[in-house]
Short mmCIF file of C-alpha atoms in Angstrom, two decimals:
data_model
loop_
_atom_site.label_atom_id
_atom_site.label_comp_id
_atom_site.label_asym_id
_atom_site.label_seq_id
_atom_site.Cartn_x
_atom_site.Cartn_y
_atom_site.Cartn_z
CA UNK A 1 -33.82 30.49 39.08
CA UNK A 2 -33.42 28.34 35.95
CA UNK A 3 -34.15 24.78 37.06
CA UNK A 4 -31.44 22.16 36.77
CA UNK A 5 -28.55 24.56 36.13
CA UNK A 6 -25.91 25.92 38.46
CA UNK A 7 -25.50 29.64 38.93
CA UNK A 8 -22.23 29.44 37.04
CA UNK A 9 -23.96 27.85 34.05
CA UNK A 10 -26.70 30.49 34.08
CA UNK A 11 -24.09 33.27 34.15
CA UNK A 12 -22.17 31.69 31.26
CA UNK A 13 -25.32 31.22 29.20
CA UNK A 14 -26.33 34.84 29.82
CA UNK A 15 -22.92 36.03 28.65
CA UNK A 16 -23.04 33.67 25.68
CA UNK A 17 -26.42 34.94 24.49
CA UNK A 18 -25.36 38.58 24.83
CA UNK A 19 -22.09 37.89 23.03
CA UNK A 20 -23.91 36.21 20.15
CA UNK A 21 -26.22 39.21 19.89
CA UNK A 22 -23.32 41.68 19.84
CA UNK A 23 -21.37 39.64 17.28
CA UNK A 24 -24.21 38.68 14.93
CA UNK A 25 -26.89 41.33 15.42
CA UNK A 26 -30.36 40.78 14.00
CA UNK A 27 -30.97 37.85 11.70
CA UNK A 28 -30.74 39.31 8.19
CA UNK A 29 -33.09 37.14 6.14
CA UNK A 30 -35.67 35.93 8.62
CA UNK A 31 -36.02 37.28 12.12
CA UNK A 32 -38.20 35.03 14.32
CA UNK A 33 -40.01 38.01 15.85
CA UNK A 34 -40.95 39.26 12.38
CA UNK A 35 -42.39 35.84 11.59
CA UNK A 36 -44.23 35.89 14.90
CA UNK A 37 -45.67 39.29 14.06
CA UNK A 38 -47.06 37.91 10.80
CA UNK A 39 -48.60 34.98 12.68
CA UNK A 40 -50.10 37.33 15.26
CA UNK A 41 -51.64 39.47 12.53
CA UNK A 42 -53.35 36.42 11.02
CA UNK A 43 -54.68 35.33 14.41
CA UNK A 44 -55.94 38.83 15.14
CA UNK A 45 -57.74 39.14 11.80
CA UNK A 46 -59.44 35.79 12.42
CA UNK A 47 -60.53 36.30 16.04
CA UNK A 48 -60.96 40.06 16.50
CA UNK A 49 -64.57 40.21 15.37
CA UNK A 50 -68.07 39.75 16.71
CA UNK A 51 -68.93 39.56 20.39
CA UNK A 52 -66.97 38.45 23.47
CA UNK A 53 -63.78 40.21 22.37
CA UNK A 54 -62.21 40.06 25.84
CA UNK A 55 -62.41 36.26 25.70
CA UNK A 56 -61.35 36.19 22.07
CA UNK A 57 -58.32 38.31 22.93
CA UNK A 58 -57.29 35.93 25.71
CA UNK A 59 -57.67 32.96 23.37
CA UNK A 60 -55.66 34.76 20.69
CA UNK A 61 -52.85 35.50 23.16
CA UNK A 62 -52.74 31.86 24.25
CA UNK A 63 -52.70 30.59 20.67
CA UNK A 64 -49.94 32.97 19.64
CA UNK A 65 -47.63 32.68 22.65
CA UNK A 66 -48.00 29.45 24.57
CA UNK A 67 -47.26 26.85 21.84
CA UNK A 68 -44.12 28.71 20.73
CA UNK A 69 -42.87 29.27 24.28
CA UNK A 70 -43.45 25.59 25.07
CA UNK A 71 -41.63 24.57 21.89
CA UNK A 72 -38.70 26.79 22.84
CA UNK A 73 -38.52 25.23 26.30
CA UNK A 74 -38.66 21.72 24.83
CA UNK A 75 -35.89 22.50 22.36
CA UNK A 76 -33.68 23.77 25.17
CA UNK A 77 -34.45 20.73 27.29
CA UNK A 78 -33.79 18.28 24.49
CA UNK A 79 -30.75 19.76 22.74
CA UNK A 80 -28.48 20.89 25.56
CA UNK A 81 -27.23 24.03 27.24
CA UNK A 82 -26.13 25.82 24.08
CA UNK A 83 -29.75 26.00 22.92
CA UNK A 84 -30.55 28.31 25.85
CA UNK A 85 -27.89 30.80 24.72
CA UNK A 86 -29.02 30.60 21.07
CA UNK A 87 -32.64 31.21 22.00
CA UNK A 88 -31.60 34.13 24.20
CA UNK A 89 -29.73 35.58 21.23
CA UNK A 90 -32.87 35.46 19.08
CA UNK A 91 -34.88 37.16 21.84
CA UNK A 92 -32.45 39.99 22.60
CA UNK A 93 -32.54 43.35 20.86
CA UNK A 94 -29.33 44.69 22.40
CA UNK A 95 -27.19 45.32 19.34
CA UNK A 96 -30.21 46.26 17.23
CA UNK A 97 -30.88 49.19 19.59
CA UNK A 98 -27.42 50.49 18.76
CA UNK A 99 -27.68 49.71 15.06
CA UNK A 100 -31.06 51.44 14.68
CA UNK A 101 -30.41 54.49 16.86
CA UNK A 102 -26.80 55.57 16.43
CA UNK A 103 -27.29 56.18 12.67
CA UNK A 104 -30.03 58.67 13.63
CA UNK A 105 -27.48 60.58 15.70
CA UNK A 106 -24.99 60.46 12.84
CA UNK A 107 -27.56 61.78 10.36
CA UNK A 108 -28.51 64.62 12.71
CA UNK A 109 -24.88 65.54 13.36
CA UNK A 110 -24.19 65.69 9.62
CA UNK A 111 -27.26 67.88 9.04
CA UNK A 112 -29.17 65.23 7.03
CA UNK A 113 -32.59 65.82 8.57
CA UNK A 114 -34.42 63.86 5.86
CA UNK A 115 -32.39 60.73 6.56
CA UNK A 116 -32.81 61.17 10.31
CA UNK A 117 -36.59 61.39 9.86
CA UNK A 118 -36.60 58.23 7.74
CA UNK A 119 -34.51 56.28 10.24
CA UNK A 120 -36.56 57.46 13.22
CA UNK A 121 -39.82 56.47 11.51
CA UNK A 122 -38.53 52.88 11.47
CA UNK A 123 -38.33 52.63 15.27
CA UNK A 124 -41.24 54.75 16.57
CA UNK A 125 -44.95 55.04 15.78
CA UNK A 126 -45.11 58.83 16.03
CA UNK A 127 -45.11 61.07 12.93
CA UNK A 128 -41.65 62.16 11.80
CA UNK A 129 -42.29 63.78 8.40
CA UNK A 130 -41.95 67.31 9.77
CA UNK A 131 -40.07 66.53 12.99
CA UNK A 132 -37.28 68.84 14.11
CA UNK A 133 -33.82 67.75 15.24
CA UNK A 134 -34.93 68.03 18.87
CA UNK A 135 -38.06 65.96 18.16
CA UNK A 136 -36.01 63.20 16.53
CA UNK A 137 -33.36 63.16 19.24
CA UNK A 138 -36.11 62.95 21.87
CA UNK A 139 -37.88 60.12 20.05
CA UNK A 140 -34.68 58.10 19.71
CA UNK A 141 -33.61 58.65 23.32
CA UNK A 142 -37.05 57.66 24.62
CA UNK A 143 -37.06 54.54 22.47
CA UNK A 144 -33.63 53.53 23.72
CA UNK A 145 -34.52 54.02 27.36
CA UNK A 146 -37.80 52.11 27.15
CA UNK A 147 -36.34 49.26 25.10
CA UNK A 148 -33.42 49.01 27.49
CA UNK A 149 -35.99 47.12 29.52
CA UNK A 150 -38.28 45.58 26.88
CA UNK A 151 -35.60 44.35 24.46
CA UNK A 152 -32.69 43.81 26.85
CA UNK A 153 -33.01 43.63 30.63
CA UNK A 154 -36.52 42.15 30.79
CA UNK A 155 -35.36 39.39 28.46
CA UNK A 156 -32.28 38.72 30.60
CA UNK A 157 -34.43 38.67 33.75
CA UNK A 158 -36.86 36.08 32.42
CA UNK A 159 -33.99 34.03 31.06
CA UNK A 160 -32.58 33.76 34.58
CA UNK A 161 -36.04 32.79 35.88
CA UNK A 162 -36.96 30.21 33.23
CA UNK A 163 -34.20 29.82 30.64
CA UNK A 164 -34.63 30.17 26.90
CA UNK A 165 -38.34 29.39 27.13
CA UNK A 166 -38.81 32.17 29.68
CA UNK A 167 -36.97 34.69 27.54
CA UNK A 168 -39.08 33.69 24.54
CA UNK A 169 -42.33 33.92 26.51
CA UNK A 170 -41.42 37.42 27.65
CA UNK A 171 -40.47 38.73 24.20
CA UNK A 172 -43.53 37.25 22.52
CA UNK A 173 -45.80 38.73 25.19
CA UNK A 174 -44.05 42.09 24.87
CA UNK A 175 -44.42 41.99 21.09
CA UNK A 176 -48.15 41.31 21.36
CA UNK A 177 -48.54 44.23 23.75
CA UNK A 178 -46.87 46.46 21.17
CA UNK A 179 -49.22 45.13 18.47
CA UNK A 180 -52.52 44.78 20.34
CA UNK A 181 -52.21 46.82 23.52
CA UNK A 182 -53.85 49.99 22.20
CA UNK A 183 -56.87 51.73 23.67
CA UNK A 184 -58.44 52.13 20.24
CA UNK A 185 -61.88 50.95 19.18
CA UNK A 186 -60.32 47.96 17.46
CA UNK A 187 -58.14 46.80 20.35
CA UNK A 188 -59.70 48.15 23.55
CA UNK A 189 -61.34 44.81 24.41
CA UNK A 190 -59.41 42.38 22.22
CA UNK A 191 -56.00 43.67 23.31
CA UNK A 192 -56.81 43.89 27.01
CA UNK A 193 -55.26 40.51 27.84
CA UNK A 194 -52.07 41.25 25.88
CA UNK A 195 -51.62 44.57 27.68
CA UNK A 196 -52.32 43.23 31.17
CA UNK A 197 -50.14 40.12 30.80
CA UNK A 198 -47.24 42.28 29.62
CA UNK A 199 -47.79 44.57 32.62
CA UNK A 200 -47.46 41.59 34.96
CA UNK A 201 -44.39 40.10 33.25
CA UNK A 202 -42.69 43.48 33.09
CA UNK A 203 -43.43 44.68 36.63
CA UNK A 204 -40.22 43.50 38.32
CA UNK A 205 -37.83 43.91 35.34
CA UNK A 206 -39.02 47.48 34.71
CA UNK A 207 -38.29 48.54 38.27
CA UNK A 208 -34.90 46.85 38.27
CA UNK A 209 -34.12 48.66 35.02
CA UNK A 210 -35.21 51.95 36.57
CA UNK A 211 -33.06 51.23 39.62
CA UNK A 212 -30.11 50.49 37.33
CA UNK A 213 -30.57 53.82 35.55
CA UNK A 214 -30.48 55.53 38.94
CA UNK A 215 -27.32 53.71 40.05
CA UNK A 216 -25.53 54.45 36.76
CA UNK A 217 -26.84 58.00 36.36
CA UNK A 218 -24.90 61.13 35.56
CA UNK A 219 -27.54 62.79 37.76
CA UNK A 220 -28.42 60.15 40.36
CA UNK A 221 -30.64 62.25 42.60
CA UNK A 222 -32.57 63.62 39.63
CA UNK A 223 -33.08 60.11 38.28
CA UNK A 224 -34.55 58.93 41.59
CA UNK A 225 -36.75 61.99 42.07
CA UNK A 226 -38.08 61.85 38.51
CA UNK A 227 -38.91 58.17 38.90
CA UNK A 228 -40.86 58.76 42.09
CA UNK A 229 -42.64 61.94 40.98
CA UNK A 230 -43.27 61.38 37.26
CA UNK A 231 -43.77 57.65 36.78
CA UNK A 232 -47.30 57.59 38.29
CA UNK A 233 -48.47 60.07 35.66
CA UNK A 234 -47.28 58.03 32.69
CA UNK A 235 -49.96 55.89 30.94
CA UNK A 236 -47.91 52.68 31.15
CA UNK A 237 -47.22 51.41 34.69
CA UNK A 238 -43.88 49.95 33.60
CA UNK A 239 -42.65 52.36 30.93
CA UNK A 240 -43.16 55.23 33.39
CA UNK A 241 -40.47 54.21 35.93
CA UNK A 242 -38.03 53.20 33.18
CA UNK A 243 -38.35 56.33 31.07
CA UNK A 244 -38.63 58.83 33.93
CA UNK A 245 -35.56 57.50 35.72
CA UNK A 246 -33.65 57.26 32.43
CA UNK A 247 -34.48 60.81 31.42
CA UNK A 248 -33.51 62.07 34.87
CA UNK A 249 -30.29 60.04 34.74
CA UNK A 250 -29.29 61.80 31.51
CA UNK A 251 -30.36 65.25 32.70
CA UNK A 252 -32.85 65.58 29.85
CA UNK A 253 -36.41 66.85 29.54
CA UNK A 254 -38.25 64.20 27.53
CA UNK A 255 -41.95 63.41 27.14
CA UNK A 256 -44.23 66.30 26.26
CA UNK A 257 -45.65 66.87 22.79
CA UNK A 258 -45.61 64.17 20.11
CA UNK A 259 -47.72 63.69 16.98
CA UNK A 260 -49.46 60.41 16.15
CA UNK A 261 -51.48 59.97 12.95
CA UNK A 262 -51.57 63.72 12.45
CA UNK A 263 -52.88 64.45 15.95
CA UNK A 264 -50.64 66.24 18.47
CA UNK A 265 -50.67 64.62 21.90
CA UNK A 266 -49.39 66.19 25.10
CA UNK A 267 -47.81 63.47 27.19
CA UNK A 268 -46.59 63.84 30.80
CA UNK A 269 -43.05 65.17 31.31
CA UNK A 270 -40.11 62.83 31.75
CA UNK A 271 -36.88 63.83 33.45
CA UNK A 272 -35.67 67.38 33.85
CA UNK A 273 -33.00 69.54 32.29
CA UNK A 274 -32.41 70.56 28.70
CA UNK A 275 -33.99 69.29 25.50
CA UNK A 276 -32.44 66.26 23.83
CA UNK A 277 -29.76 66.75 21.18
CA UNK A 278 -28.15 64.40 18.68
CA UNK A 279 -25.29 63.56 21.05
CA UNK A 280 -27.75 62.40 23.71
CA UNK A 281 -28.73 59.40 21.60
CA UNK A 282 -25.28 57.91 22.17
CA UNK A 283 -25.52 58.79 25.86
CA UNK A 284 -28.83 56.91 26.12
CA UNK A 285 -27.30 53.90 24.35
CA UNK A 286 -24.34 53.91 26.75
CA UNK A 287 -26.72 53.92 29.72
CA UNK A 288 -28.57 50.90 28.31
CA UNK A 289 -25.25 49.16 27.62
CA UNK A 290 -24.00 49.88 31.13
CA UNK A 291 -27.21 48.44 32.60
CA UNK A 292 -26.79 45.17 30.70
CA UNK A 293 -23.14 44.92 31.71
CA UNK A 294 -24.01 45.72 35.33
CA UNK A 295 -26.38 42.77 35.61
CA UNK A 296 -24.11 40.42 33.72
CA UNK A 297 -21.47 41.37 36.29
CA UNK A 298 -23.91 40.77 39.14
CA UNK A 299 -24.75 37.32 37.75
CA UNK A 300 -21.06 36.45 37.41
CA UNK A 301 -20.25 37.72 40.92
CA UNK A 302 -23.13 35.76 42.50
CA UNK A 303 -22.02 32.62 40.66
CA UNK A 304 -18.40 33.06 41.83
CA UNK A 305 -19.37 33.78 45.44
CA UNK A 306 -21.75 30.85 45.54
CA UNK A 307 -19.11 28.56 44.08
CA UNK A 308 -16.54 29.75 46.60
CA UNK A 309 -19.02 29.25 49.46
CA UNK A 310 -19.73 25.65 48.43
CA UNK A 311 -16.09 24.81 47.68
#
């Protein structure tokens, strides 16, 4: 629990950060995570060479993440409670998930496949140039479900644990995993630390997100069964539970074939039911939104009950 604050203060700061995110959305001119990505690229180009790349990758992670996370914690400590909520706002990607994904659904529903492909290419790494409507709907739904943890609940979880500095540490570590955590020749050794640290930080939040998808599911039993049966087969130990339970919750068959850099890959199945359609993008967003609201409600209820107990 965030040191030095009451449960009521933590609940209010959580709500404040989420409200700022919903009202303001992404920073228009300079988003801190974009700036961090540029810094990480420079560090990677400098250190990802020669021998001892495991050690170089660990040093690169420490140089990229720890000074900024410490600075964030110091700013929160020195400038008051509001700084925690502001830093949480900068770390959250709640509204941006809606703003980036719902236009894909709108383009698909209006028959503008070219625009849907362009918009989808901005949020996923798979090829979209010749993607069908079903491919695009699947890509968007999968991105929403996975980022319901990475960009939303995981950030809220680490905020409760360690305040604005904790939220920042989590998002920076998650960003480095997305940039360096590939099993390619370039990153297999150098990105090992980034991938493993993200696995550790995400272990509990991912399973709480998966549990939330089950509790809020249209198809609760399917969500639970897909989580238990399919998650072990997914390459990521944390994305597996989140995406399998989310797909099962929506009654959709996700996973399967996807094309990356011109090469078709057959990924394990996620969920069960019919193929994704344009309207399922909004359904996935609503599941993510309900999960965030659920845990904000839990935080508020715990704060109220604790306050009543001590009154």
